[in-house]
């Protein structure tokens, strides 16, 4: 059976990654979390003091971009690939609130987007891929056979993210998580290069009131229909 390209875009904390990961596993496709790539560059910028509260030296980050090596390394025990930044596993560190705070700012930089979009296009050359992010159906794979755009209310998303962070042992306040979600929505959808928007041919998927099992079953049946068509 021919393989297709599946692009999953949407607002932050809509559960894109969880769903995309499950779908890829079920179909035997490769899964790529592009948010992890923007997060890893953000971590690099933070560690080098290129970004901090009230302070930015983004031109210095841009100069070093060619030296930043990003790689997804499969972890058979976990069943998914982890992000490596210059040969260091940074999977845990890139998921913290500190990184979430600065990532939209880094994702606005034209040269950062250019570097990561090129890498993402390359990863999808063979098809058989489920990629999630913000610009996958509009910029990375405008010809993807299946495009999904996920939405949910900011409150539903902040509640999910809050629980996730607490489970990981981070001490956070719900109001700060909600503020971060709303702020990222605004920056992600208003930036100059590749702003977050639904591709005209994407299927909209609002999961505010839907459990994971129902979401997965619905998405899988949509994907199977598209795969049969090719
Ligand atoms: O999916 P995520 O929340 O881990 O993504 C982190 C940030 O990276 C998000 O605020 C926007 C940015 N991003 C992007 O601009 N383009 C992508 N394809 C993926 C993520």
CSV table of N, CA, C and O in Angstrom, one decimal, residues 93-168:
chain,number,residue,atom,x,y,z
A,93,UNK,N,14.7,18.6,29.3
A,93,UNK,CA,14.9,20.0,29.5
A,93,UNK,C,14.1,20.9,28.6
A,93,UNK,O,13.7,22.0,28.9
A,94,UNK,N,13.8,20.4,27.4
A,94,UNK,CA,13.1,21.3,26.4
A,94,UNK,C,11.6,21.4,26.7
A,94,UNK,O,10.9,22.2,26.1
A,95,UNK,N,11.1,20.6,27.6
A,95,UNK,CA,9.7,20.6,27.9
A,95,UNK,C,9.3,21.4,29.1
A,95,UNK,O,8.2,21.5,29.6
A,96,UNK,N,10.3,22.1,29.7
A,96,UNK,CA,10.0,22.9,30.9
A,96,UNK,C,9.3,24.2,30.6
A,96,UNK,O,9.4,24.7,29.4
A,97,UNK,N,8.7,24.8,31.6
A,97,UNK,CA,8.0,26.1,31.4
A,97,UNK,C,9.0,27.2,31.0
A,97,UNK,O,8.7,28.1,30.3
A,98,UNK,N,10.3,27.1,31.5
A,98,UNK,CA,11.3,28.1,31.1
A,98,UNK,C,11.5,28.2,29.6
A,98,UNK,O,11.6,29.2,29.0
A,99,UNK,N,11.6,27.0,29.0
A,99,UNK,CA,11.8,26.9,27.5
A,99,UNK,C,10.5,27.4,26.8
A,99,UNK,O,10.5,28.2,25.9
A,100,UNK,N,9.3,27.0,27.4
A,100,UNK,CA,8.0,27.4,26.8
A,100,UNK,C,7.9,28.9,26.7
A,100,UNK,O,7.3,29.5,25.9
A,101,UNK,N,8.5,29.5,27.7
A,101,UNK,CA,8.4,31.0,27.9
A,101,UNK,C,9.1,31.7,26.7
A,101,UNK,O,8.6,32.8,26.2
A,102,UNK,N,10.2,31.2,26.2
A,102,UNK,CA,11.0,31.9,25.2
A,102,UNK,C,10.8,31.3,23.8
A,102,UNK,O,11.2,32.0,22.8
A,103,UNK,N,10.2,30.1,23.7
A,103,UNK,CA,10.3,29.4,22.4
A,103,UNK,C,9.6,30.2,21.2
A,103,UNK,O,10.1,30.2,20.1
A,104,UNK,N,8.4,30.9,21.5
A,104,UNK,CA,7.7,31.5,20.4
A,104,UNK,C,8.6,32.6,19.8
A,104,UNK,O,8.6,32.9,18.6
A,105,UNK,N,9.4,33.3,20.7
A,105,UNK,CA,10.3,34.4,20.2
A,105,UNK,C,11.3,33.8,19.3
A,105,UNK,O,11.6,34.4,18.3
A,106,UNK,N,11.9,32.7,19.7
A,106,UNK,CA,12.9,32.1,18.8
A,106,UNK,C,12.3,31.6,17.5
A,106,UNK,O,13.0,31.7,16.4
A,107,UNK,N,11.1,31.1,17.6
A,107,UNK,CA,10.4,30.5,16.4
A,107,UNK,C,10.0,31.6,15.4
A,107,UNK,O,9.6,31.3,14.3
A,108,UNK,N,10.2,32.9,15.8
A,108,UNK,CA,9.9,34.0,14.9
A,108,UNK,C,11.0,34.3,14.0
A,108,UNK,O,10.9,35.0,13.0
A,109,UNK,N,12.2,33.8,14.3
A,109,UNK,CA,13.4,34.2,13.6
A,109,UNK,C,13.5,33.6,12.2
A,109,UNK,O,13.4,32.3,12.1
A,110,UNK,N,13.6,34.3,11.1
A,110,UNK,CA,13.5,33.8,9.8
A,110,UNK,C,14.5,32.7,9.5
A,110,UNK,O,14.3,31.7,9.0
A,111,UNK,N,15.8,33.0,10.0
A,111,UNK,CA,16.9,32.0,9.7
A,111,UNK,C,16.7,30.7,10.5
A,111,UNK,O,17.1,29.7,10.0
A,112,UNK,N,16.1,30.8,11.7
A,112,UNK,CA,15.8,29.6,12.4
A,112,UNK,C,14.8,28.8,11.7
A,112,UNK,O,14.9,27.6,11.4
A,113,UNK,N,13.7,29.4,11.2
A,113,UNK,CA,12.6,28.7,10.5
A,113,UNK,C,13.2,28.1,9.2
A,113,UNK,O,12.9,27.0,8.9
A,114,UNK,N,14.1,28.8,8.5
A,114,UNK,CA,14.6,28.3,7.3
A,114,UNK,C,15.4,27.0,7.5
A,114,UNK,O,15.2,26.0,6.8
A,115,UNK,N,16.3,27.1,8.5
A,115,UNK,CA,17.1,25.9,8.8
A,115,UNK,C,16.2,24.7,9.2
A,115,UNK,O,16.4,23.6,8.7
A,116,UNK,N,15.2,24.9,10.0
A,116,UNK,CA,14.4,23.8,10.5
A,116,UNK,C,13.4,23.3,9.4
A,116,UNK,O,13.3,22.1,9.3
A,117,UNK,N,12.9,24.2,8.6
A,117,UNK,CA,12.0,23.7,7.5
A,117,UNK,C,12.7,22.9,6.5
A,117,UNK,O,12.2,21.8,6.1
A,118,UNK,N,14.0,23.2,6.2
A,118,UNK,CA,14.8,22.4,5.3
A,118,UNK,C,15.0,21.0,5.8
A,118,UNK,O,14.9,20.0,5.1
A,119,UNK,N,15.3,20.9,7.1
A,119,UNK,CA,15.5,19.6,7.8
A,119,UNK,C,14.3,18.8,7.7
A,119,UNK,O,14.3,17.6,7.5
A,120,UNK,N,13.1,19.5,8.0
A,120,UNK,CA,11.8,18.8,8.1
A,120,UNK,C,11.4,18.2,6.7
A,120,UNK,O,11.0,17.1,6.5
A,121,UNK,N,11.7,19.1,5.6
A,121,UNK,CA,11.3,18.6,4.3
A,121,UNK,C,12.1,17.4,3.9
A,121,UNK,O,11.7,16.4,3.3
A,122,UNK,N,13.4,17.4,4.3
A,122,UNK,CA,14.3,16.3,4.1
A,122,UNK,C,13.8,15.0,4.8
A,122,UNK,O,13.8,13.9,4.2
A,123,UNK,N,13.4,15.1,6.0
A,123,UNK,CA,12.9,14.0,6.8
A,123,UNK,C,11.7,13.3,6.1
A,123,UNK,O,11.4,12.2,6.3
A,124,UNK,N,10.9,14.1,5.4
A,124,UNK,CA,9.6,13.6,4.8
A,124,UNK,C,9.7,13.2,3.3
A,124,UNK,O,8.7,12.9,2.7
A,125,UNK,N,11.0,13.1,2.8
A,125,UNK,CA,11.1,12.8,1.4
A,125,UNK,C,10.5,11.5,1.0
A,125,UNK,O,10.0,11.3,-0.1
A,126,UNK,N,10.6,10.5,1.9
A,126,UNK,CA,10.1,9.1,1.6
A,126,UNK,C,8.7,8.9,1.9
A,126,UNK,O,8.2,7.8,1.8
A,127,UNK,N,8.0,10.0,2.3
A,127,UNK,CA,6.6,9.8,2.8
A,127,UNK,C,6.5,8.9,4.0
A,127,UNK,O,7.5,8.6,4.6
A,128,UNK,N,5.3,8.4,4.3
A,128,UNK,CA,5.1,7.5,5.5
A,128,UNK,C,5.5,8.2,6.7
A,128,UNK,O,6.2,7.7,7.6
A,129,UNK,N,5.1,9.5,6.9
A,129,UNK,CA,5.5,10.3,8.0
A,129,UNK,C,4.2,11.1,8.6
A,129,UNK,O,3.3,11.4,7.8
A,130,UNK,N,4.3,11.2,9.9
A,130,UNK,CA,3.3,12.0,10.6
A,130,UNK,C,4.1,13.1,11.2
A,130,UNK,O,4.9,12.9,12.1
A,131,UNK,N,3.9,14.4,10.8
A,131,UNK,CA,4.7,15.5,11.4
A,131,UNK,C,3.7,16.5,12.0
A,131,UNK,O,2.7,16.8,11.4
A,132,UNK,N,4.1,16.9,13.3
A,132,UNK,CA,3.2,17.9,13.9
A,132,UNK,C,3.9,19.2,14.1
A,132,UNK,O,5.2,19.2,14.3
A,133,UNK,N,3.2,20.3,14.1
A,133,UNK,CA,3.8,21.6,14.3
A,133,UNK,C,2.8,22.7,14.1
A,133,UNK,O,1.6,22.6,14.5
A,134,UNK,N,3.3,23.8,13.5
A,134,UNK,CA,2.4,25.0,13.2
A,134,UNK,C,2.2,25.3,11.8
A,134,UNK,O,1.3,25.9,11.3
A,135,UNK,N,3.3,24.9,11.0
A,135,UNK,CA,3.3,25.3,9.6
A,135,UNK,C,3.5,24.1,8.7
A,135,UNK,O,4.1,24.2,7.6
A,136,UNK,N,3.2,22.9,9.1
A,136,UNK,CA,3.5,21.7,8.4
A,136,UNK,C,2.6,21.6,7.1
A,136,UNK,O,3.1,21.4,6.0
A,137,UNK,N,1.3,21.9,7.3
A,137,UNK,CA,0.4,21.8,6.1
A,137,UNK,C,0.5,23.0,5.2
A,137,UNK,O,0.1,23.0,4.0
A,138,UNK,N,1.0,24.1,5.7
A,138,UNK,CA,1.1,25.4,4.9
A,138,UNK,C,2.5,25.6,4.2
A,138,UNK,O,2.5,26.0,3.1
A,139,UNK,N,3.5,25.2,5.0
A,139,UNK,CA,4.9,25.6,4.5
A,139,UNK,C,5.8,24.3,4.2
A,139,UNK,O,6.4,24.2,3.1
A,140,UNK,N,5.8,23.4,5.2
A,140,UNK,CA,6.7,22.3,5.1
A,140,UNK,C,6.2,21.3,4.0
A,140,UNK,O,7.0,20.9,3.1
A,141,UNK,N,5.0,20.8,4.1
A,141,UNK,CA,4.4,19.9,3.2
A,141,UNK,C,3.1,20.4,2.6
A,141,UNK,O,2.0,19.9,3.0
A,142,UNK,N,3.1,21.5,1.8
A,142,UNK,CA,1.9,22.0,1.3
A,142,UNK,C,1.1,21.0,0.4
A,142,UNK,O,-0.1,21.1,0.2
A,143,UNK,N,1.8,19.9,0.0
A,143,UNK,CA,1.2,18.9,-0.9
A,143,UNK,C,0.8,17.7,-0.1
A,143,UNK,O,0.5,16.6,-0.7
A,144,UNK,N,0.9,17.7,1.3
A,144,UNK,CA,0.5,16.5,2.1
A,144,UNK,C,-0.9,16.0,1.7
A,144,UNK,O,-1.8,16.8,1.5
A,145,UNK,N,-1.0,14.7,1.6
A,145,UNK,CA,-2.3,14.1,1.3
A,145,UNK,C,-3.3,14.4,2.4
A,145,UNK,O,-4.5,14.6,2.1
A,146,UNK,N,-2.9,14.4,3.6
A,146,UNK,CA,-3.9,14.6,4.7
A,146,UNK,C,-3.3,15.7,5.6
A,146,UNK,O,-2.2,15.6,6.1
A,147,UNK,N,-4.2,16.7,5.8
A,147,UNK,CA,-3.8,17.8,6.7
A,147,UNK,C,-4.9,18.0,7.8
A,147,UNK,O,-6.1,18.0,7.5
A,148,UNK,N,-4.4,18.0,9.1
A,148,UNK,CA,-5.4,18.2,10.2
A,148,UNK,C,-5.0,19.4,10.9
A,148,UNK,O,-3.8,19.7,11.2
A,149,UNK,N,-6.0,20.2,11.3
A,149,UNK,CA,-5.8,21.4,12.1
A,149,UNK,C,-6.5,21.2,13.4
A,149,UNK,O,-7.7,21.2,13.5
A,150,UNK,N,-5.7,21.1,14.5
A,150,UNK,CA,-6.3,20.9,15.8
A,150,UNK,C,-6.6,22.1,16.7
A,150,UNK,O,-5.7,23.0,16.7
A,151,UNK,N,-7.8,22.2,17.2
A,151,UNK,CA,-8.1,23.4,18.1
A,151,UNK,C,-8.7,22.9,19.4
A,151,UNK,O,-9.3,21.8,19.4
A,152,UNK,N,-8.7,23.7,20.4
A,152,UNK,CA,-9.4,23.5,21.7
A,152,UNK,C,-9.4,24.8,22.4
A,152,UNK,O,-8.5,25.7,22.1
A,153,UNK,N,-10.3,25.0,23.3
A,153,UNK,CA,-10.4,26.3,24.0
A,153,UNK,C,-9.1,26.5,24.8
A,153,UNK,O,-8.5,25.5,25.2
A,154,UNK,N,-8.6,27.8,25.0
A,154,UNK,CA,-7.4,28.0,25.8
A,154,UNK,C,-7.5,27.4,27.2
A,154,UNK,O,-6.5,26.8,27.7
A,155,UNK,N,-8.7,27.4,27.8
A,155,UNK,CA,-8.8,26.9,29.1
A,155,UNK,C,-8.6,25.3,29.1
A,155,UNK,O,-7.9,24.8,30.0
A,156,UNK,N,-9.2,24.7,28.1
A,156,UNK,CA,-9.1,23.2,28.1
A,156,UNK,C,-7.6,22.9,27.9
A,156,UNK,O,-7.1,21.9,28.5
A,157,UNK,N,-6.9,23.6,27.0
A,157,UNK,CA,-5.5,23.4,26.8
A,157,UNK,C,-4.6,23.6,28.0
A,157,UNK,O,-3.7,22.9,28.3
A,158,UNK,N,-4.9,24.8,28.7
A,158,UNK,CA,-4.1,25.1,29.8
A,158,UNK,C,-4.3,24.1,30.9
A,158,UNK,O,-3.3,23.7,31.6
A,159,UNK,N,-5.5,23.6,31.1
A,159,UNK,CA,-5.8,22.6,32.1
A,159,UNK,C,-4.9,21.3,31.8
A,159,UNK,O,-4.3,20.7,32.7
A,160,UNK,N,-4.9,20.9,30.6
A,160,UNK,CA,-4.1,19.7,30.2
A,160,UNK,C,-2.6,19.9,30.5
A,160,UNK,O,-1.9,19.1,31.1
A,161,UNK,N,-2.1,21.1,30.1
A,161,UNK,CA,-0.7,21.3,30.2
A,161,UNK,C,-0.3,21.5,31.7
A,161,UNK,O,0.7,21.0,32.1
A,162,UNK,N,-1.2,22.1,32.5
A,162,UNK,CA,-1.0,22.3,33.9
A,162,UNK,C,-0.8,20.9,34.6
A,162,UNK,O,0.1,20.7,35.3
A,163,UNK,N,-1.7,20.0,34.2
A,163,UNK,CA,-1.6,18.6,34.8
A,163,UNK,C,-0.3,17.9,34.4
A,163,UNK,O,0.3,17.3,35.2
A,164,UNK,N,0.0,18.1,33.1
A,164,UNK,CA,1.2,17.4,32.6
A,164,UNK,C,2.5,17.9,33.4
A,164,UNK,O,3.3,17.2,33.8
A,165,UNK,N,2.5,19.3,33.6
A,165,UNK,CA,3.7,19.8,34.3
A,165,UNK,C,3.7,19.4,35.8
A,165,UNK,O,4.8,19.1,36.3
A,166,UNK,N,2.6,19.4,36.4
A,166,UNK,CA,2.5,18.9,37.8
A,166,UNK,C,3.0,17.4,37.9
A,166,UNK,O,3.8,17.1,38.8
A,167,UNK,N,2.5,16.6,36.9
A,167,UNK,CA,2.9,15.2,36.9
A,167,UNK,C,4.4,15.1,36.8
A,167,UNK,O,5.0,14.1,37.3
A,168,UNK,N,5.0,16.0,36.1
A,168,UNK,CA,6.5,16.0,35.9
A,168,UNK,C,7.2,16.6,37.1
A,168,UNK,O,8.5,16.7,37.0
